[in-house]
PDB file of C-alpha atoms in Angstrom:
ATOM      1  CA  UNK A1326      74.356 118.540 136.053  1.00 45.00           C
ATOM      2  CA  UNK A1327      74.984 114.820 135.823  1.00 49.00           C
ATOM      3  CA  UNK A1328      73.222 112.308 133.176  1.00 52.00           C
ATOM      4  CA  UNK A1329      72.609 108.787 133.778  1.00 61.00           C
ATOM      5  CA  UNK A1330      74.967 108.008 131.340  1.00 63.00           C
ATOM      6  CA  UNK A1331      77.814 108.992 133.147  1.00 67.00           C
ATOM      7  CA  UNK A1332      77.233 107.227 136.620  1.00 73.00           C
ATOM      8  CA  UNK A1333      78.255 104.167 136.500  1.00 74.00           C
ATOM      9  CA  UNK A1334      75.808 101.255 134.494  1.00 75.00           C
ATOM     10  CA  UNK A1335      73.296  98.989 136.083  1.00 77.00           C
ATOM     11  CA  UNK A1336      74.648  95.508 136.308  1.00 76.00           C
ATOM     12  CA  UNK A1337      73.045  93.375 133.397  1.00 79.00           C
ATOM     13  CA  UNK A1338      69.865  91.167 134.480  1.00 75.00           C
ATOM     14  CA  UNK A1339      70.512  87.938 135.102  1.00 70.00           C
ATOM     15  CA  UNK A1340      69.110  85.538 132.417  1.00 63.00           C
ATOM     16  CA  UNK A1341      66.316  83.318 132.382  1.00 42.00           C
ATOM     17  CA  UNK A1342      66.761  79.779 132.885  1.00 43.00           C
ATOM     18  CA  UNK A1343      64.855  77.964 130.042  1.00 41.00           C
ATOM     19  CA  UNK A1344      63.398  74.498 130.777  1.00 48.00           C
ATOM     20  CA  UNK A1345      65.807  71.807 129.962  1.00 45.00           C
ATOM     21  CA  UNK A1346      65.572  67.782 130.156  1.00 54.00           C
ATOM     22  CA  UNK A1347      68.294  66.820 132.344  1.00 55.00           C
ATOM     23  CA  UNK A1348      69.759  67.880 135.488  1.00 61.00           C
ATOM     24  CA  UNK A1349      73.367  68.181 134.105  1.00 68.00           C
ATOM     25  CA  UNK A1350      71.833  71.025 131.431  1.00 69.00           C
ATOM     26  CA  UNK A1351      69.895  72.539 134.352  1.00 68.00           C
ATOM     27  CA  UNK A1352      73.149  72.852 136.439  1.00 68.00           C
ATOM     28  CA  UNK A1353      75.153  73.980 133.710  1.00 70.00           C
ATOM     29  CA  UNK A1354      72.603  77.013 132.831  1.00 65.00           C
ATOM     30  CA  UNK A1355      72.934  77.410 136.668  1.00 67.00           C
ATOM     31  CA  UNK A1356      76.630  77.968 136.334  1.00 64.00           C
ATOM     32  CA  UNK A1357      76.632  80.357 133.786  1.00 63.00           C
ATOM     33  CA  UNK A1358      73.918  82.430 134.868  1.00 58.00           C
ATOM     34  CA  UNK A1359      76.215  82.696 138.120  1.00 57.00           C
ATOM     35  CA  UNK A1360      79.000  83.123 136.003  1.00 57.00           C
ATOM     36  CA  UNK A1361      77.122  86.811 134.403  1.00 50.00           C
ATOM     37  CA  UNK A1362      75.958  87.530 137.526  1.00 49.00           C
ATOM     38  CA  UNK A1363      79.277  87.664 139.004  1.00 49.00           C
ATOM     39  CA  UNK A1364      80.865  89.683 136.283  1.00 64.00           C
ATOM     40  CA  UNK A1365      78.567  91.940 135.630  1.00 83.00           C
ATOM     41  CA  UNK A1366      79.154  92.414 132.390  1.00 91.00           C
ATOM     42  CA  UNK A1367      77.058  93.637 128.799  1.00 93.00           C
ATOM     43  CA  UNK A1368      77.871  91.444 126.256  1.00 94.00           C
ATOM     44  CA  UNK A1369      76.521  94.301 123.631  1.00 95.00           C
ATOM     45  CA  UNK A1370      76.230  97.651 124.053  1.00 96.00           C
ATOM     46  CA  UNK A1371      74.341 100.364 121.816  1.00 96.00           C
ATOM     47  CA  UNK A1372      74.542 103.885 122.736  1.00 94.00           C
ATOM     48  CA  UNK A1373      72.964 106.526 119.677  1.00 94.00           C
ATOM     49  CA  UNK A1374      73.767 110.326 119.449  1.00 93.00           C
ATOM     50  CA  UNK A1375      74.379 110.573 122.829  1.00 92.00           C
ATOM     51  CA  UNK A1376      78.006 112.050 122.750  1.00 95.00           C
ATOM     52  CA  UNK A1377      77.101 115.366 122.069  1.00 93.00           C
ATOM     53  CA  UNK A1378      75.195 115.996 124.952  1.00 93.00           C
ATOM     54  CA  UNK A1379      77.168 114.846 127.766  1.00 94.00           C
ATOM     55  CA  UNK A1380      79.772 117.231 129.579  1.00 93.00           C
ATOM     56  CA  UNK A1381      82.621 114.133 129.334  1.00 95.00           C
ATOM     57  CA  UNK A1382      82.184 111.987 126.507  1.00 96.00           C
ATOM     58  CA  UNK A1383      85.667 110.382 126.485  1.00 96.00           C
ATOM     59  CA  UNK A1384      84.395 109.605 130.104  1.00 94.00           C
ATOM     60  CA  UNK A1385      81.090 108.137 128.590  1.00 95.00           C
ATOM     61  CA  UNK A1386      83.592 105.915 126.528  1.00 96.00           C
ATOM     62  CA  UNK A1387      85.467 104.746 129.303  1.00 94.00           C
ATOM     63  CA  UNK A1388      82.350 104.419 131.582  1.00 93.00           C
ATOM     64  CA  UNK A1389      80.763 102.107 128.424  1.00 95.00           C
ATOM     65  CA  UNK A1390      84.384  99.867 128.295  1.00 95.00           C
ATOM     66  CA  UNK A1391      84.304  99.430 131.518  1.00 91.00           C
ATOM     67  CA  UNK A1392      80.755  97.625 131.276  1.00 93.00           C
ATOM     68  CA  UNK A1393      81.420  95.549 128.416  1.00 93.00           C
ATOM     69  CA  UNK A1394      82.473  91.875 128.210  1.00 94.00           C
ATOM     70  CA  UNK A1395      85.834  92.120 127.388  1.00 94.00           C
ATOM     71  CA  UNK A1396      87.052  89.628 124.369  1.00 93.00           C
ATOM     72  CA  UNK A1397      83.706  88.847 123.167  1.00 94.00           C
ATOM     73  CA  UNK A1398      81.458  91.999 123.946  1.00 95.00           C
ATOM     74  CA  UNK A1399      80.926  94.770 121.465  1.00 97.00           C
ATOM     75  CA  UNK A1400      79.912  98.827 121.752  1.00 97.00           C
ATOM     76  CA  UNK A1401      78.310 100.206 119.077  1.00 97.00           C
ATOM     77  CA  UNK A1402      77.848 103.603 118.502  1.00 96.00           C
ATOM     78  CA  UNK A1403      76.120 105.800 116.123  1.00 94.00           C
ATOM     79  CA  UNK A1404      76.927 109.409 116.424  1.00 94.00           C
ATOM     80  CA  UNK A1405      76.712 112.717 114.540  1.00 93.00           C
ATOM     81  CA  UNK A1406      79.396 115.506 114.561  1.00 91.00           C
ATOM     82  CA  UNK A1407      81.977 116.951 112.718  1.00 91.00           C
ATOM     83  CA  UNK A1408      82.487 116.115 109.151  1.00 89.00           C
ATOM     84  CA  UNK A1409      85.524 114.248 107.786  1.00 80.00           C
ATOM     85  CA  UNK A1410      84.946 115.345 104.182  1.00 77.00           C
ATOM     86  CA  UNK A1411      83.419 119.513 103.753  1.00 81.00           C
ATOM     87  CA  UNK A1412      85.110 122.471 105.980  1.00 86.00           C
ATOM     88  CA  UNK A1413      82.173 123.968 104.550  1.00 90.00           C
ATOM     89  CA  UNK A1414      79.729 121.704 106.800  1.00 90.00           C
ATOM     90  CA  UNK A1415      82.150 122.555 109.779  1.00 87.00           C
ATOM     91  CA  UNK A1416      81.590 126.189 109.187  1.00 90.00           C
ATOM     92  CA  UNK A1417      77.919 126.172 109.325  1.00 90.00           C
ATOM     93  CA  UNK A1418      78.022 123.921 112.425  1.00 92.00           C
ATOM     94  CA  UNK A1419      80.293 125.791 113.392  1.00 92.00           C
ATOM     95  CA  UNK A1420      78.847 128.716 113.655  1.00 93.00           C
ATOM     96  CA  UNK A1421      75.084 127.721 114.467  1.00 92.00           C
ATOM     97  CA  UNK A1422      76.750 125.713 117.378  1.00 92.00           C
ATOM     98  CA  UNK A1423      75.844 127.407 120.643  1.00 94.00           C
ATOM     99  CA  UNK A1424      72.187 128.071 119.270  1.00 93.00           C
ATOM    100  CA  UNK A1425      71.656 124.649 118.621  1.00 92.00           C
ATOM    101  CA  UNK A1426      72.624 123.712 122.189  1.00 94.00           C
ATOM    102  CA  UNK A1427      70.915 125.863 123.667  1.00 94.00           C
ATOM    103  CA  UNK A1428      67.701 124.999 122.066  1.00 94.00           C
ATOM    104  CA  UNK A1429      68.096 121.418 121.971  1.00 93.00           C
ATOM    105  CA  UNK A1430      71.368 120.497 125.013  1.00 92.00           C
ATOM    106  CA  UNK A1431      73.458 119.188 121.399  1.00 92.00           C
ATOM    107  CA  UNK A1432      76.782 120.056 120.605  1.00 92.00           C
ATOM    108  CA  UNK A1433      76.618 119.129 116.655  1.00 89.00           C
ATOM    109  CA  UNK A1434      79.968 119.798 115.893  1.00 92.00           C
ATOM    110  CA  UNK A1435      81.968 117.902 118.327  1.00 93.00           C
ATOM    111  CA  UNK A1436      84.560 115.136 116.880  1.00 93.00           C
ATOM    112  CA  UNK A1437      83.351 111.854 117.353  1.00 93.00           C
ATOM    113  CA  UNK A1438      86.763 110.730 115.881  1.00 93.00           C
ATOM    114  CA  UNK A1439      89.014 112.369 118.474  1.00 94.00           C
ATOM    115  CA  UNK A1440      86.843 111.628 121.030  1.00 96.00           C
ATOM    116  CA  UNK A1441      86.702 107.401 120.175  1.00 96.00           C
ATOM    117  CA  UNK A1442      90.696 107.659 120.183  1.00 95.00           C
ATOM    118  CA  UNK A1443      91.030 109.497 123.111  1.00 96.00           C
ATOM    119  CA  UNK A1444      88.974 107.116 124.948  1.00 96.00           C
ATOM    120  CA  UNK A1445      91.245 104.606 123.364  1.00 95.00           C
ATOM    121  CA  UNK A1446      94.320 105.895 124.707  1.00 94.00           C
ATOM    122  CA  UNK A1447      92.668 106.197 128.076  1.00 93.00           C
ATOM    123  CA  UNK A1448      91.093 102.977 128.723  1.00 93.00           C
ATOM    124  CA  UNK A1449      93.837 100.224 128.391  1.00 93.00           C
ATOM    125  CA  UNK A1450      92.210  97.205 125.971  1.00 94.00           C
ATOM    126  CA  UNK A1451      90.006  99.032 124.636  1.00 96.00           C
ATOM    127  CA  UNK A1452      90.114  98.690 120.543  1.00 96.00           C
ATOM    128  CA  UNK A1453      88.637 100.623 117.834  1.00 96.00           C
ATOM    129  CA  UNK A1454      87.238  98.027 115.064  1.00 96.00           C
ATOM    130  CA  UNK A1455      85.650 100.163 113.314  1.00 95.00           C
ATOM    131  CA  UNK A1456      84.504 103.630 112.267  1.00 91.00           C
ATOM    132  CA  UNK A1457      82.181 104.318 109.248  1.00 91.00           C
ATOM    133  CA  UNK A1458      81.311 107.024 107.905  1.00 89.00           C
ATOM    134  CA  UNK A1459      77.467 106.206 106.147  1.00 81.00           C
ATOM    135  CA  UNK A1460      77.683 108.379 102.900  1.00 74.00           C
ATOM    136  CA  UNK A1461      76.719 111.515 100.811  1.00 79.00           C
ATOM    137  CA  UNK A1462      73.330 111.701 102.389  1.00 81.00           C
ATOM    138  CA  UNK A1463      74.428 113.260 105.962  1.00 84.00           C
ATOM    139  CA  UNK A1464      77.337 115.215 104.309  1.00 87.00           C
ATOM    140  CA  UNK A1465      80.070 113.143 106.406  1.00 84.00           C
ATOM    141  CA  UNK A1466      78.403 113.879 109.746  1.00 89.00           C
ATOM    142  CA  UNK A1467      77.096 110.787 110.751  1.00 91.00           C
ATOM    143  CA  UNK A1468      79.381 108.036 112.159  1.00 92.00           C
ATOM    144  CA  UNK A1469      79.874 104.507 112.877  1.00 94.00           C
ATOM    145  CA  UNK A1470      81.785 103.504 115.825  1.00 96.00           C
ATOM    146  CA  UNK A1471      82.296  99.291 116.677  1.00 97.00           C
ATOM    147  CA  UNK A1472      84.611  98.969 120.178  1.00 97.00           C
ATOM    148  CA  UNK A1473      85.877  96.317 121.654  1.00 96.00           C
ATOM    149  CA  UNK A1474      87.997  95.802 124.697  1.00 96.00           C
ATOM    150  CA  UNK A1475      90.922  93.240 124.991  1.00 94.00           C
ATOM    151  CA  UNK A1476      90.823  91.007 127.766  1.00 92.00           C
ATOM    152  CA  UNK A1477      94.497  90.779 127.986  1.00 91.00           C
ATOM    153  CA  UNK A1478      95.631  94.487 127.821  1.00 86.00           C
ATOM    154  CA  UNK A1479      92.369  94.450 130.816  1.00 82.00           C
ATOM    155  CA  UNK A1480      93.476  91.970 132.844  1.00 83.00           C
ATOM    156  CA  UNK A1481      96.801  93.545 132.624  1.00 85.00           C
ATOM    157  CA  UNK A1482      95.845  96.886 133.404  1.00 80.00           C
ATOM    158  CA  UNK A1483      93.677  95.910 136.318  1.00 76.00           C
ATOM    159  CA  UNK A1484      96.962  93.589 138.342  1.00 82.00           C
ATOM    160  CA  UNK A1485      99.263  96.751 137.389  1.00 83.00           C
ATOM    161  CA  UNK A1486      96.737  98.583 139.740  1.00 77.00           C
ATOM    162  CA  UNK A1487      95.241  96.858 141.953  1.00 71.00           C
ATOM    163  CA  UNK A1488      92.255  98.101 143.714  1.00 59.00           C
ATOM    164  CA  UNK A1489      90.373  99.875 140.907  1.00 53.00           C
ATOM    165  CA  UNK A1490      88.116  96.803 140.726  1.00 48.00           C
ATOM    166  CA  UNK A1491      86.381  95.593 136.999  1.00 48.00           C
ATOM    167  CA  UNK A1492      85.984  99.725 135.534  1.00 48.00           C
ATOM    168  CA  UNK A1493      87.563 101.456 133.451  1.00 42.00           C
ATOM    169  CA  UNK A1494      91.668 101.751 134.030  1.00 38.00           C
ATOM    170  CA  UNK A1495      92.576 105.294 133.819  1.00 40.00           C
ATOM    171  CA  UNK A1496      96.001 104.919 132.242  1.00 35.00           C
ATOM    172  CA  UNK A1497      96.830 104.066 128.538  1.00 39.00           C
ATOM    173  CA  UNK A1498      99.122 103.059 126.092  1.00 36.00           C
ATOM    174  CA  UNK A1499      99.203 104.347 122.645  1.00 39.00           C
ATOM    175  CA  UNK A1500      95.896 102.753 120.429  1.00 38.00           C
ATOM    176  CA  UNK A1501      96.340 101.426 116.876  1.00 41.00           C
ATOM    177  CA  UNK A1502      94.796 103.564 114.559  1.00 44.00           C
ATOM    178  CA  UNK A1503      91.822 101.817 112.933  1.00 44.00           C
ATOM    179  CA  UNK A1504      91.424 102.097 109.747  1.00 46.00           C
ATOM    180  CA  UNK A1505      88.136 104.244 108.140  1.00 46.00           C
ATOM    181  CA  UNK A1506      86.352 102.529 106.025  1.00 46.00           C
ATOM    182  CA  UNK A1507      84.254 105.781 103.424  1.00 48.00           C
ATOM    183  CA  UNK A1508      80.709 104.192 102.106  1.00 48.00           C
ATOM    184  CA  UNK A1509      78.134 102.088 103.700  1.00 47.00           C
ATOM    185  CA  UNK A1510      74.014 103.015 104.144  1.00 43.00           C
ATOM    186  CA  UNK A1511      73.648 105.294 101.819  1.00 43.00           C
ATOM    187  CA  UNK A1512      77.396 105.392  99.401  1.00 41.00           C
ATOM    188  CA  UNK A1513      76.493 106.281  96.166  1.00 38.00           C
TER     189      UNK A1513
END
């Protein structure tokens, strides 16, 4: 069993060209259009509580870096799983676990941390910027993930192996570990 979220992305549409008064701005929309199109990349990308139900979400991870604009393009994530703060929340989802997949295809109590880092130590570039956890309200379960990918570390990657095209490299180097920031939507 194979979701859509693990083949590889649909190349981004190509963007409209908006009216413009001269040739030269006309031409230069052109070009970058062309530019996009060629690339293929997302210059955002949101994906929401969608790691627990895949078979491979480091994979998912990769598969999203792999699609993003590297330098300038962002992945945001908003996932649920394991707490950071209560064993006692563990326990329960814990042990409630393979009921709640089987009823609903959700793994609640994977961790969304060690899964961002080991993507990160995959995918070569790819940087965590962020991870949030949103407050008391969701008991630590809830989680804010901001990726990027660096275009050097890429580009890098990708002439140290030639031939695996614009995806995802599958070796790594060690990632730095981002810092995790406690508070945000609902911090009391």
């Amino acid at each position: 069993l194979t979701s859509d979220a693990q083949a590889a992305l649909p190349a981004p549409p190509a963007g409209a060209i908006t009216n413009s008064k001269t040739n030269d701005d006309r031409q230069e929309k052109e070009k970058e259009k062309e530019e996009k199109k060629e690339k293929g990349y997302y210059d955002t990308i949101v994906q929401t509580f969608g790691l627990c139900s895949v078979r491979d979400p480091v994979g998912l991870v990769a598969n999203l870096a792999g699609a993003v604009r590297p330098g300038t393009g962002r992945i945001f994530l908003l996932e649920h799983g394991r707490s950071s703060w209560w064993e006692v929340v563990n326990g329960l989802l814990d042990r409630s676990a393979r009921g709640h997949f089987d009823r609903f295809g959700c793994w609640w109590n994977r961790d969304i941390d060690a899964i961002v880092r080991d993507a990160a130590a995959r995918v070569p570039g790819l940087q965590v910027v962020r991870l949030e956890r949103p407050g008391l309200v969701t008991l630590g379960t809830h989680i804010w993930v901001e990726l990027r990918v660096d275009p050097v570390a890429a580009a890098e990657a990708r002439a140290a192996n030639p031939g695996t095209g614009d995806g995802p490299p599958k070796a790594g180097t060690e990632p730095e570990k981002p810092t995790q920031k406690k508070g945000g939507w609902f911090s009391w």
